[in-house]
Coordinates of C-alpha atoms in Angstrom, one line a residue:
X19 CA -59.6 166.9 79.6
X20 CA -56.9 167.8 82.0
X21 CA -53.3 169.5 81.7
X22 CA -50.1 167.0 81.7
X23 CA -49.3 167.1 85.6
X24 CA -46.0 165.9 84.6
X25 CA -44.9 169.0 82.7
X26 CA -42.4 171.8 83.9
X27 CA -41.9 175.1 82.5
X28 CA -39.3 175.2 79.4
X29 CA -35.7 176.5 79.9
X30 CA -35.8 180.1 78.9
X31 CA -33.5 179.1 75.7
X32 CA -35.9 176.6 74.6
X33 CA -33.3 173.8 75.1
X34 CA -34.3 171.7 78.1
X35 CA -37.3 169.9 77.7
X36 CA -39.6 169.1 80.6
X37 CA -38.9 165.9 82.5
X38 CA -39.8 162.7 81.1
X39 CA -43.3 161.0 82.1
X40 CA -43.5 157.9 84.2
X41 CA -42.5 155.2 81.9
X42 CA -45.1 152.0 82.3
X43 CA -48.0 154.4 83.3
X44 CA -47.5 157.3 80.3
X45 CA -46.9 154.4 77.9
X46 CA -50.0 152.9 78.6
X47 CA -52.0 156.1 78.3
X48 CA -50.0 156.1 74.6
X49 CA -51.3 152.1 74.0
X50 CA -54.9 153.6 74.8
X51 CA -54.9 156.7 72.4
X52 CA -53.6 154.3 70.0
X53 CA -56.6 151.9 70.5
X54 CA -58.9 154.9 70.4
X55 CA -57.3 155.9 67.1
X56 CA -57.4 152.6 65.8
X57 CA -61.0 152.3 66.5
X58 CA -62.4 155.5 65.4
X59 CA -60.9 155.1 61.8
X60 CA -62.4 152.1 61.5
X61 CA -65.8 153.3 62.6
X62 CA -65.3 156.7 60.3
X63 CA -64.7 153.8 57.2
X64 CA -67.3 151.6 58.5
X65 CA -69.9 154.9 58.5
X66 CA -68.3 156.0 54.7
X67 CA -68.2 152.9 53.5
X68 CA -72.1 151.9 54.5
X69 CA -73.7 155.7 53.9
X70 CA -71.7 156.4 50.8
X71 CA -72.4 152.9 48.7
X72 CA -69.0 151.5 46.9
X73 CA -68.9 153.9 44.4
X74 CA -69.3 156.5 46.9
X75 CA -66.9 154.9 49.0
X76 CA -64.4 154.7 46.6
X77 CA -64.5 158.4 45.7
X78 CA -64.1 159.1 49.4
X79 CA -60.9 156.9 49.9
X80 CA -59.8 158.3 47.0
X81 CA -59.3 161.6 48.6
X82 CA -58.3 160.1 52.4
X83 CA -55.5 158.2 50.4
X84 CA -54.1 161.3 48.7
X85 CA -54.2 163.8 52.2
X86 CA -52.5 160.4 53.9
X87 CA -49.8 160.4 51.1
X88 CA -49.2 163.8 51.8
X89 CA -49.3 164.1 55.5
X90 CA -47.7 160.6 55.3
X91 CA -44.3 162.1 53.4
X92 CA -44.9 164.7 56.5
X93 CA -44.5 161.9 59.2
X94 CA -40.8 162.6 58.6
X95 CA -40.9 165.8 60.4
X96 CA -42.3 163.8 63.3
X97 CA -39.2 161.7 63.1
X98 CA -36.8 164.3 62.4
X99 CA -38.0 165.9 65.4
X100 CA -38.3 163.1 67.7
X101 CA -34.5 162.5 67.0
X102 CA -33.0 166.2 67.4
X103 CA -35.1 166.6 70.4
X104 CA -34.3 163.7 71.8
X105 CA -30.8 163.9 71.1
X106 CA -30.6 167.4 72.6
X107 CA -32.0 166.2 75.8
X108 CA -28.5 167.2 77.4
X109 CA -26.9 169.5 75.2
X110 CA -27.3 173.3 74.4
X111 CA -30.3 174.2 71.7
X112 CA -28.4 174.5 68.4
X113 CA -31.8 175.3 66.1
X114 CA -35.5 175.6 67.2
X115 CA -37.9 172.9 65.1
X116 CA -40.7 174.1 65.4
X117 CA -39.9 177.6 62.9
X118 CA -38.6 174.6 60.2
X119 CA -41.4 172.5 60.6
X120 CA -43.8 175.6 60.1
X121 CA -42.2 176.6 57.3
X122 CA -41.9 173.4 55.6
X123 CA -45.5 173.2 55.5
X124 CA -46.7 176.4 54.5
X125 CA -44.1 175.9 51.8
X126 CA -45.7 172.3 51.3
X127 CA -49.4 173.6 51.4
X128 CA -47.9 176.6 48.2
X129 CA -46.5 173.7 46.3
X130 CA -49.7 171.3 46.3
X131 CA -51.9 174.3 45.3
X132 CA -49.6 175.8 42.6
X133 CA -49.1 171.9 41.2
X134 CA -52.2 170.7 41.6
X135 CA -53.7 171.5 37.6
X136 CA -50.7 169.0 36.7
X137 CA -52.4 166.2 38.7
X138 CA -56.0 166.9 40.1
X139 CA -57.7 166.1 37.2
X140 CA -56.5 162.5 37.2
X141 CA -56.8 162.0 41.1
X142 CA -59.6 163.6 41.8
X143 CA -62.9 162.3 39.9
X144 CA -65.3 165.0 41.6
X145 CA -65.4 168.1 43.7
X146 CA -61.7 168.4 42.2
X147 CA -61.4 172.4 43.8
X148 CA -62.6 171.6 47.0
X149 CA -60.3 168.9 47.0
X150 CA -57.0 170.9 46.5
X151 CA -58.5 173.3 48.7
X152 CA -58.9 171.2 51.7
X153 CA -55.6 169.7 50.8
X154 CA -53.7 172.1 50.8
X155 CA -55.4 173.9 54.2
X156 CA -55.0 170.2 56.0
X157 CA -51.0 169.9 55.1
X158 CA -50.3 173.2 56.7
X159 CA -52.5 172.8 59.6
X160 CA -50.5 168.8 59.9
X161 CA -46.7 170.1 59.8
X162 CA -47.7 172.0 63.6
X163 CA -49.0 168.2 64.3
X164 CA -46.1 166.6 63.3
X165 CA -43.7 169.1 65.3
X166 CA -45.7 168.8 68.6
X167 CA -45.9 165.0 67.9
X168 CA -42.1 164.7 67.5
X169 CA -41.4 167.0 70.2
X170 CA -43.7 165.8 72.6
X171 CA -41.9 162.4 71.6
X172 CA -38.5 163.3 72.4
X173 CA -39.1 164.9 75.3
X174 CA -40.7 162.1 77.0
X175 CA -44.2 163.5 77.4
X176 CA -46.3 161.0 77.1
X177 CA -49.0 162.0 78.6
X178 CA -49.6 165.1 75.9
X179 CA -48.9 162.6 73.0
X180 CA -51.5 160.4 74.0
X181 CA -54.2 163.3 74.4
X182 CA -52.9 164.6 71.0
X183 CA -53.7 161.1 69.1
X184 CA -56.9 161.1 71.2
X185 CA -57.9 164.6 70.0
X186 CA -57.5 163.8 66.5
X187 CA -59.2 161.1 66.2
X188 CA -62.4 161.6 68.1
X189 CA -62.5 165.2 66.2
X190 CA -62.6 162.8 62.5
X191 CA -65.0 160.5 63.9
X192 CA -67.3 163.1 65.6
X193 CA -67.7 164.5 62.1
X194 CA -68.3 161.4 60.6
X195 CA -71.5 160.5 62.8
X196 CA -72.7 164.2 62.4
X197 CA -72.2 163.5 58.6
X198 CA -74.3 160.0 59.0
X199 CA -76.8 161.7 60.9
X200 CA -77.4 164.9 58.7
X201 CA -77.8 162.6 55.3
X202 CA -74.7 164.8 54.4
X203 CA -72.7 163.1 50.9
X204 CA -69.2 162.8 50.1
X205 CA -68.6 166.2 49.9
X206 CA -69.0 166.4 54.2
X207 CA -66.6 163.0 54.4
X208 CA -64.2 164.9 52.2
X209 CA -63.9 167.5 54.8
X210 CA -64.0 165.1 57.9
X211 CA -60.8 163.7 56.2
X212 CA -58.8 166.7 57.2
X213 CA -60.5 168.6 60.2
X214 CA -58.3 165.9 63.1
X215 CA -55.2 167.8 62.3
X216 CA -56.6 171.0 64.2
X217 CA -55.9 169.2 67.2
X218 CA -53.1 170.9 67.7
X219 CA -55.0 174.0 68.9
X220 CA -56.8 172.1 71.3
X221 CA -54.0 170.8 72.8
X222 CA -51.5 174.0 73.0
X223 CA -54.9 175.4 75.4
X224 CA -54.8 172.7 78.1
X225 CA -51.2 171.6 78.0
X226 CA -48.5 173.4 79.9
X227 CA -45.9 170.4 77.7
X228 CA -47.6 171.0 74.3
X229 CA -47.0 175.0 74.9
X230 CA -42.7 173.8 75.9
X231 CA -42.7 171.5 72.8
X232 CA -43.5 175.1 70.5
X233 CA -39.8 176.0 71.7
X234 CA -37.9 173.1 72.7
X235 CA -34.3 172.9 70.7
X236 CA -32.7 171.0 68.5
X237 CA -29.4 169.2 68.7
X238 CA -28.3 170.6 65.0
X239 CA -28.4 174.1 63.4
X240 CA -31.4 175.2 61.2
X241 CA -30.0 174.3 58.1
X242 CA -28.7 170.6 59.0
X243 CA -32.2 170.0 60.8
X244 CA -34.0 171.4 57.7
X245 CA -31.6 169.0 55.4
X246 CA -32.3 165.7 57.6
X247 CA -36.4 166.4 57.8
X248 CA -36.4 166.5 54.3
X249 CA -34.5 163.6 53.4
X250 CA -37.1 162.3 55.9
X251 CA -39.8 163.4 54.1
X252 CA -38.5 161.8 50.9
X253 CA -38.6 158.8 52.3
X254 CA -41.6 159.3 54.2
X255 CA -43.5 160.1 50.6
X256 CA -42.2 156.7 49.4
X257 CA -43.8 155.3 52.8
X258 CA -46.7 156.8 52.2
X259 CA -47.1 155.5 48.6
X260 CA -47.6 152.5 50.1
X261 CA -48.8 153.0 53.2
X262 CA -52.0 155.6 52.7
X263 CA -51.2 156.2 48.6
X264 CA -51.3 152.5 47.5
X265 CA -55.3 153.2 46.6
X266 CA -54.0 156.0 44.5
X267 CA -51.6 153.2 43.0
X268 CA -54.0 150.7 42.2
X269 CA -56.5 153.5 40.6
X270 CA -54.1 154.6 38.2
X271 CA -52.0 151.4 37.1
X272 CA -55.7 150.3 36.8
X273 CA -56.7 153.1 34.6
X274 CA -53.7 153.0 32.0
X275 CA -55.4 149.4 31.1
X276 CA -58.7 151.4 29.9
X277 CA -61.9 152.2 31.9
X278 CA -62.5 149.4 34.4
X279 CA -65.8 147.8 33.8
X280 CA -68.8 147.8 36.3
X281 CA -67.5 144.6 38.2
X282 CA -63.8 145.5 37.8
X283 CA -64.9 149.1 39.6
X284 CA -66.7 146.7 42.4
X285 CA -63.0 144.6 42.7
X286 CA -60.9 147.4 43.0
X287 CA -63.6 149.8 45.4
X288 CA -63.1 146.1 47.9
X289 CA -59.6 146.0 47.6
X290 CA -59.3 149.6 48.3
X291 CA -61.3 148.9 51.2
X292 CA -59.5 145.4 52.4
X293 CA -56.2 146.8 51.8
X294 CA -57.2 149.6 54.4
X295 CA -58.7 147.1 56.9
X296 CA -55.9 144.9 57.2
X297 CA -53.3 147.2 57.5
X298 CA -54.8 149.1 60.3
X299 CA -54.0 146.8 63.0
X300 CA -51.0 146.9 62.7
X301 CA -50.1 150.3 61.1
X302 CA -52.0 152.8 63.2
X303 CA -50.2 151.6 66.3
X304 CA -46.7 151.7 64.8
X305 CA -47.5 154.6 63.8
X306 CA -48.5 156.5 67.0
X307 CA -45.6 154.8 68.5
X308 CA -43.0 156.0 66.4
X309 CA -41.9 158.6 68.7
X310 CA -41.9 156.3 71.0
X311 CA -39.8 153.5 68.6
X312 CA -37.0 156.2 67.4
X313 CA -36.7 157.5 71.5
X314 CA -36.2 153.9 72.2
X315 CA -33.6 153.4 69.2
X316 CA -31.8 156.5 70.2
X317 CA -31.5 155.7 73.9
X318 CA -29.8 151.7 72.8
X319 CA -28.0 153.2 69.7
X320 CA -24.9 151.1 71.0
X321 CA -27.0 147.7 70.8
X322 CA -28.8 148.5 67.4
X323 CA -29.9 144.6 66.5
X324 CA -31.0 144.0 69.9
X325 CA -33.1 146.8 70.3
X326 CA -34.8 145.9 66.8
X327 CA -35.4 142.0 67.5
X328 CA -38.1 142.8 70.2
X329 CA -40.1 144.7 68.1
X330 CA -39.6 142.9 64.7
X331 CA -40.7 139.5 66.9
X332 CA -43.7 141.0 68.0
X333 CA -44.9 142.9 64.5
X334 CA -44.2 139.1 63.1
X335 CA -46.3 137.2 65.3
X336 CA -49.3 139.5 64.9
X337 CA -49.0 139.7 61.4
X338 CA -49.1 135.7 61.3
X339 CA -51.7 135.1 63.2
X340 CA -53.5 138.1 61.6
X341 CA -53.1 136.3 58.0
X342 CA -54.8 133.0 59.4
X343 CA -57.5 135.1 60.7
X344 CA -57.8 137.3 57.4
X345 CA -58.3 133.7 55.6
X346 CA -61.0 131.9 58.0
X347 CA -63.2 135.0 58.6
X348 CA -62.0 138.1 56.5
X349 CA -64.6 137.3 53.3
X350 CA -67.3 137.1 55.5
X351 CA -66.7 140.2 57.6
X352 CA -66.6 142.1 54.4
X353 CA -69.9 141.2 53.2
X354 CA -71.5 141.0 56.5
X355 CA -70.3 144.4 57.8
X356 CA -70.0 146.5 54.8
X357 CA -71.8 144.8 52.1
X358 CA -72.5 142.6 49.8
X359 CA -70.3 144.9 46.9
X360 CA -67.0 144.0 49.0
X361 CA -66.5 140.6 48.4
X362 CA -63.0 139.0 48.4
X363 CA -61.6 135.6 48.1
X364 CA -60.3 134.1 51.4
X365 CA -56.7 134.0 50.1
X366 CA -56.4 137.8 48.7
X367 CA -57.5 139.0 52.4
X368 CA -54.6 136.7 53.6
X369 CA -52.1 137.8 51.4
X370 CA -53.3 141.8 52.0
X371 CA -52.5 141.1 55.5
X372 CA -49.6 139.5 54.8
X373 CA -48.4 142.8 53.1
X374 CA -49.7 144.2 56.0
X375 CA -47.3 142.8 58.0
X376 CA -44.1 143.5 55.6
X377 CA -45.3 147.2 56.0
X378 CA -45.3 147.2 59.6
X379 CA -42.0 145.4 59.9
X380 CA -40.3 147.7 57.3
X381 CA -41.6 151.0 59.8
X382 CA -39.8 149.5 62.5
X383 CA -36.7 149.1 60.7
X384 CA -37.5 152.4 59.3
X385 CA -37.3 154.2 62.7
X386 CA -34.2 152.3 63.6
X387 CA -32.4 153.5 60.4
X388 CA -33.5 157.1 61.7
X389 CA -32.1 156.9 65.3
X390 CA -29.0 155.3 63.7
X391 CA -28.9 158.5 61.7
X392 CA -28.6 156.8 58.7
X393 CA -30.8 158.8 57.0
X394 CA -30.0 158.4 53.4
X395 CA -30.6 154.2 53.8
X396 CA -33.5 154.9 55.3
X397 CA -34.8 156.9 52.2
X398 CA -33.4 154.1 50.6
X399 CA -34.9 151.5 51.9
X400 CA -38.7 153.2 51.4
X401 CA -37.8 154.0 47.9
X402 CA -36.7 150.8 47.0
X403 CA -40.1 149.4 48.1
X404 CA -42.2 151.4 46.4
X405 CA -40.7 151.5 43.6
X406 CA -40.6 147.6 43.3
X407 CA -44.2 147.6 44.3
X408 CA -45.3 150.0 41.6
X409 CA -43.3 147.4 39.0
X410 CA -45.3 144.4 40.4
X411 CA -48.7 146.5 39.5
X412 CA -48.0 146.6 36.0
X413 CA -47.6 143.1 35.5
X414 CA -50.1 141.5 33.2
X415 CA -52.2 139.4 35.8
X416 CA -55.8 140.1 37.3
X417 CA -56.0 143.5 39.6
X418 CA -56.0 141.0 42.3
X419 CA -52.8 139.4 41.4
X420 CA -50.8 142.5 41.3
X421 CA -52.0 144.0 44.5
X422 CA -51.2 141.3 46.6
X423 CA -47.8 140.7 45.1
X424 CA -47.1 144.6 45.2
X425 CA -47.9 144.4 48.5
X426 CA -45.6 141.5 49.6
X427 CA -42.5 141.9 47.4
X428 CA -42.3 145.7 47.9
X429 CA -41.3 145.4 51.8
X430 CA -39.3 142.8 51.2
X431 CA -36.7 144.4 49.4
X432 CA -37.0 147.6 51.2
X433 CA -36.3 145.6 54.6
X434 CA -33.1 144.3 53.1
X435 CA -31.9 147.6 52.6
X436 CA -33.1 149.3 56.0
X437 CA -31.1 146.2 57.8
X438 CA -28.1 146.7 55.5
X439 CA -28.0 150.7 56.3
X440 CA -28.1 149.8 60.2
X441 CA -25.6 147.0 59.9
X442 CA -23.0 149.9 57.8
X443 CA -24.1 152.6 60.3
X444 CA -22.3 150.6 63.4
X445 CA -23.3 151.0 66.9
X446 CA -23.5 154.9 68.5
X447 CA -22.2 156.2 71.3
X448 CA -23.9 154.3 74.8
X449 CA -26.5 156.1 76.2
X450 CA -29.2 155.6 79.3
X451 CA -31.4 153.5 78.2
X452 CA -35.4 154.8 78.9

């Protein structure tokens, strides 16, 4: 690994970033750490999923979906912090993010520890300590990842976001094939789960940007910037119910209906497991390119609809031809791949995708509500969705039925509100487009 060439020493204050990377080159790099990402989580589930068995499995995702609902409501640093950075490009340093981001997640890391007799017993089926343990470690260690993710995103650089994504995700799946190879059990993929986030140190050691993004300012003082992230995070968590806590979801809605039976267990470990494939297409890229979606949305805040259509056109398209795939080939996949336990009607994998999809397209407006600063529609908007999506689990209908209409319904209304909160938010001032 090499340093970012592209970096400059930071502005004494910690208010200028470094320049801004080349724009087609370092957003390729970012499209390529996003396809390395993408891959090595689905190698790390393909390795669980066939070493650990469905039951296995399903204690494993269990515990990936809680640290993603937790790290997910932490994604709103990320965007907090891509906004103020970005929109302190060319004004003085008014706060420095990185002491709030720190300090929201030791404070984060106190609460899931001091909280967690309330709740672990009914999350966590086995090695319940360890579990609030390494949950508690990993969202500390992920609020420094967020802030270099955010800055690294409003400043421009590229080049050190791409090598960050990179890090991570080759540390999880390094750990996974170890795992594999050592006969290790679900105690070893429990703490593969959290070990990526330490990829902050490796960076902050070869990256002369990484090091500026530890003091690059903020375009609002401490206690605004603090108010905004967490109004983030709150609507971040409701992302995250969906996005990386909807196995959570479907564990618990299923449970208040009585101890699933052997073959129920066997639907709900697949649909655990399909819900994860099929979004991943789709939502690990938006995901990395977040910092890149709220820069963009920020830099055209004066044409807010037409900076959204590009990227809502393309999520669309995907996502349709992604549901005729899910339907011709997803069933077999499953079995062939994983097993002959995940097996899934042609339709449901069409429909999962298809809630895919709504997911993706409610991130995007998501991250235009941010750079809009609408920030209250935009916790909204998340809210609304999950909330509507929990509802459509309780219905009386097959475990099938309700996740797939969760799924599809829940984004639907969400989006309505995200566009609504742009449309009363009215265009920003102009600025230079990237």
């Amino acid at each position: 690994m090499t340093s970012d060439p592209t970096a400059s020493t930071p502005d004494p204050r910690g208010s200028a970033p470094p320049p801004r990377d080349a724009g087609t080159r370092s957003l390729g790099r970012v499209t390529i750490a996003t396809l390395i990402a993408a891959a090595s989580g689905y190698l790390v589930l393909l390795l669980a999923a066939r070493h650990l068995g469905a039951v296995g499995y399903g204690v494993f995702a269990v515990f990936w979906a809680a640290y993603g609902l937790v790290t997910g409501a932490q994604n709103g640093q990320l965007q907090e912090t891509t906004r103020a950075v970005r929109a302190a490009a060319d004004a003085p340093s008014r706060s420095h993010p990185v002491l709030v981001n720190a300090g929201i997640g030791v404070g984060l890391a106190v609460l899931v520890a001091a909280s967690s007799p309330l709740w672990g017993g009914q999350v966590f089926s086995s090695e319940r300590g360890l579990s609030v343990v390494l949950l508690a470690v990993g969202v500390a260690s992920f609020a420094v990842y967020a802030h270099l993710c955010g800055a690294l995103s409003g400043m421009l650089s590229w080049s050190s976001f791409a090598l960050l994504l990179s890090v991570d995700a080759l540390i999880r799946l390094a750990g996974a094939v170890v795992a594999v190879a050592a006969g290790w059990g679900t105690t070893a993929f429990l703490v593969i789960t959290v070990i990526g986030s330490v990829s902050w140190c490796v960076l902050l050691l070869v990256s002369p940007a990484a090091r500026a993004a530890l003091g690059v300012g903020g375009d609002v003082p401490a206690g605004r910037l603090t108010a905004n992230t967490l109004t983030a995070m709150a609507a971040a968590a409701a992302s995250a119910v969906l996005v990386m806590g909807f196995p959570v979801l479907i564990n618990l809605t299923a449970n208040l209906r009585g101890a699933p039976d052997a073959d129920e267990a066997r639907v709900i470990g697949a649909l655990i497991l399909a819900v994860t494939l099929t979004r991943a297409p789709l939502l690990v890229p938006l995901n990395s390119f977040q910092g890149v979606l709220i820069s963009r949305f920020v830099d055209r805040r004066h044409r807010p609809f037409a900076a959204l259509a590009a990227p809502l056109g393309v999520v669309g398209i995907i996502g349709g031809l992604g549901m005729v795939a899910a339907w011709m080939v997803g069933p077999w996949l499953l079995r062939t791949v994983f097993g002959a336990d995940f097996d899934l009607d042609g339709l449901v994998v069409a429909l999962l995708t298809g809630g895919a999809t709504g997911l993706a397209l409610l991130t995007v407006t998501g991250a235009a509500a941010i750079a809009a600063g609408a920030h209250r529609w935009y916790a909204a908007g998340w809210w609304v969705a999950t909330i509507v999506a929990v509802a459509m689990l309780l219905l009386p209908a097959g475990v099938e039925v309700r996740t797939c209409v969760a799924l599809i319904l829940g984004p639907v209304a969400g989006l309505g509100v995200h566009l609504l909160g742009v449309l009363r938010r009215g265009p920003g001032p102009r600025a230079t487009p990237v």
